[in-house]
């Protein structure tokens, strides 16, 4: 086991704002506020440190392997990685300074990652990383023999770039010998304030153990190595996934945390671009096997790659030419049929753009508007109430293997117990002992693969008494 010590009235203006919002919804113009996204071409640099071979403190088993794993993953994601192992105090400080200079050389768009695995501790509200030559016999020795996390974060911030990611899978086991006076005094983590331009992630919370793992890697690093490769996940969502996986893997005995003050969206793996109109039209033609759609694709997007594929299909399978006018009507209906199946605003927009004067276009515009309104109003007031809401909750609990009863529309003990178990699968908070729309929305976002069948039972159950009944985890 390794113990980690890091964590983590102007009524006219209001009325005008509400009026503009609802006018936008009515017109289907619910535009999102533009957000800055770090471009995929931005320079990427990383410093990875694994400290295991401590000379005077308890040595560690897995930090070197964890550092190798993260360095490999970051290289595959386009980072220029500097990997260091078993660093002494002077070398570790020099590593950080050299890394800051490397970030500056790559300009303000650079993205940096500093990953550390090894011992760490807290003293007087300050968090420290421990080099392998540290000789700490009493509390007064810490500041002179360890590296302040706050100083590292400040140095990264001074580089002038927008995104610096500091990841601490730190302090495997209590570093001090049995009976040392320092040991018990330094357990726990002082929460860190935000540092501009820095995202700080810690493997576990205050006073909790960060497990070393029994397969050569810590649970935190394994979850991190998997999560950073997921396409289209923002930085914050990557670490939400890490937290969820570590929490489940350790039966809630280890819960990571993050502190952030970055303002731009960053993706380790950029999201796939939305399908182009020509790609959507090719999909519709292929799904329906309608030659008129292939003809329309060639006509409307002649220079596209999809048009070349459509020409090949037409050359092989074109039958006698049909009347273009009647074909155009059937084509609009085919594209609209596909949009009804796909049910995305982009699919309906394609109908309206290709056939602007057709009856299908009017239906498509209305459908796209409704879908956009639904997305904006997703977090608004209740959509379902009473038995209907309870039935939908029971359906979601059954999907997640969290419900041991029979769907009845009654808010019974089995439903309360299922909601309590399911609440451990999500980072979203809801009242598990009441039927609410917040609970239903949270359950819908949980993948069935992360359901209750993966939960581990903690050694000490936690119970809540409601209406003279005990509900225990």
Short mmCIF file of N, CA and C in Angstrom, two decimals, residues 292 295 320-331:
data_model
loop_
_atom_site.label_atom_id
_atom_site.label_comp_id
_atom_site.label_asym_id
_atom_site.label_seq_id
_atom_site.Cartn_x
_atom_site.Cartn_y
_atom_site.Cartn_z
N UNK A 292 -31.17 7.56 -56.41
CA UNK A 292 -31.41 9.00 -56.54
C UNK A 292 -30.59 9.78 -55.52
N UNK A 295 -27.13 10.10 -56.86
CA UNK A 295 -27.10 11.11 -57.90
C UNK A 295 -27.08 12.52 -57.29
N UNK A 320 -32.12 2.53 -65.67
CA UNK A 320 -32.62 3.55 -66.59
C UNK A 320 -32.92 4.82 -65.81
N UNK A 321 -32.59 5.95 -66.43
CA UNK A 321 -32.75 7.25 -65.77
C UNK A 321 -34.22 7.50 -65.48
N UNK A 322 -34.49 7.96 -64.22
CA UNK A 322 -35.87 8.27 -63.82
C UNK A 322 -36.08 9.76 -63.92
N UNK A 323 -37.32 10.13 -63.81
CA UNK A 323 -37.67 11.55 -63.89
C UNK A 323 -37.05 12.28 -62.72
N UNK A 324 -36.24 13.33 -62.98
CA UNK A 324 -35.52 14.00 -61.91
C UNK A 324 -36.45 14.69 -60.91
N UNK A 325 -37.56 15.19 -61.41
CA UNK A 325 -38.46 15.89 -60.48
C UNK A 325 -39.05 14.93 -59.47
N UNK A 326 -39.59 13.79 -59.99
CA UNK A 326 -40.16 12.81 -59.05
C UNK A 326 -39.08 12.22 -58.17
N UNK A 327 -37.88 12.04 -58.72
CA UNK A 327 -36.78 11.52 -57.93
C UNK A 327 -36.43 12.47 -56.80
N UNK A 328 -36.51 13.80 -57.11
CA UNK A 328 -36.16 14.79 -56.10
C UNK A 328 -37.10 14.73 -54.91
N UNK A 329 -38.42 14.52 -55.21
CA UNK A 329 -39.39 14.42 -54.13
C UNK A 329 -39.09 13.21 -53.26
N UNK A 330 -38.86 12.03 -53.91
CA UNK A 330 -38.57 10.83 -53.13
C UNK A 330 -37.26 10.96 -52.38
N UNK A 331 -36.32 11.70 -52.97
CA UNK A 331 -35.05 11.89 -52.30
C UNK A 331 -35.22 12.68 -51.01
#
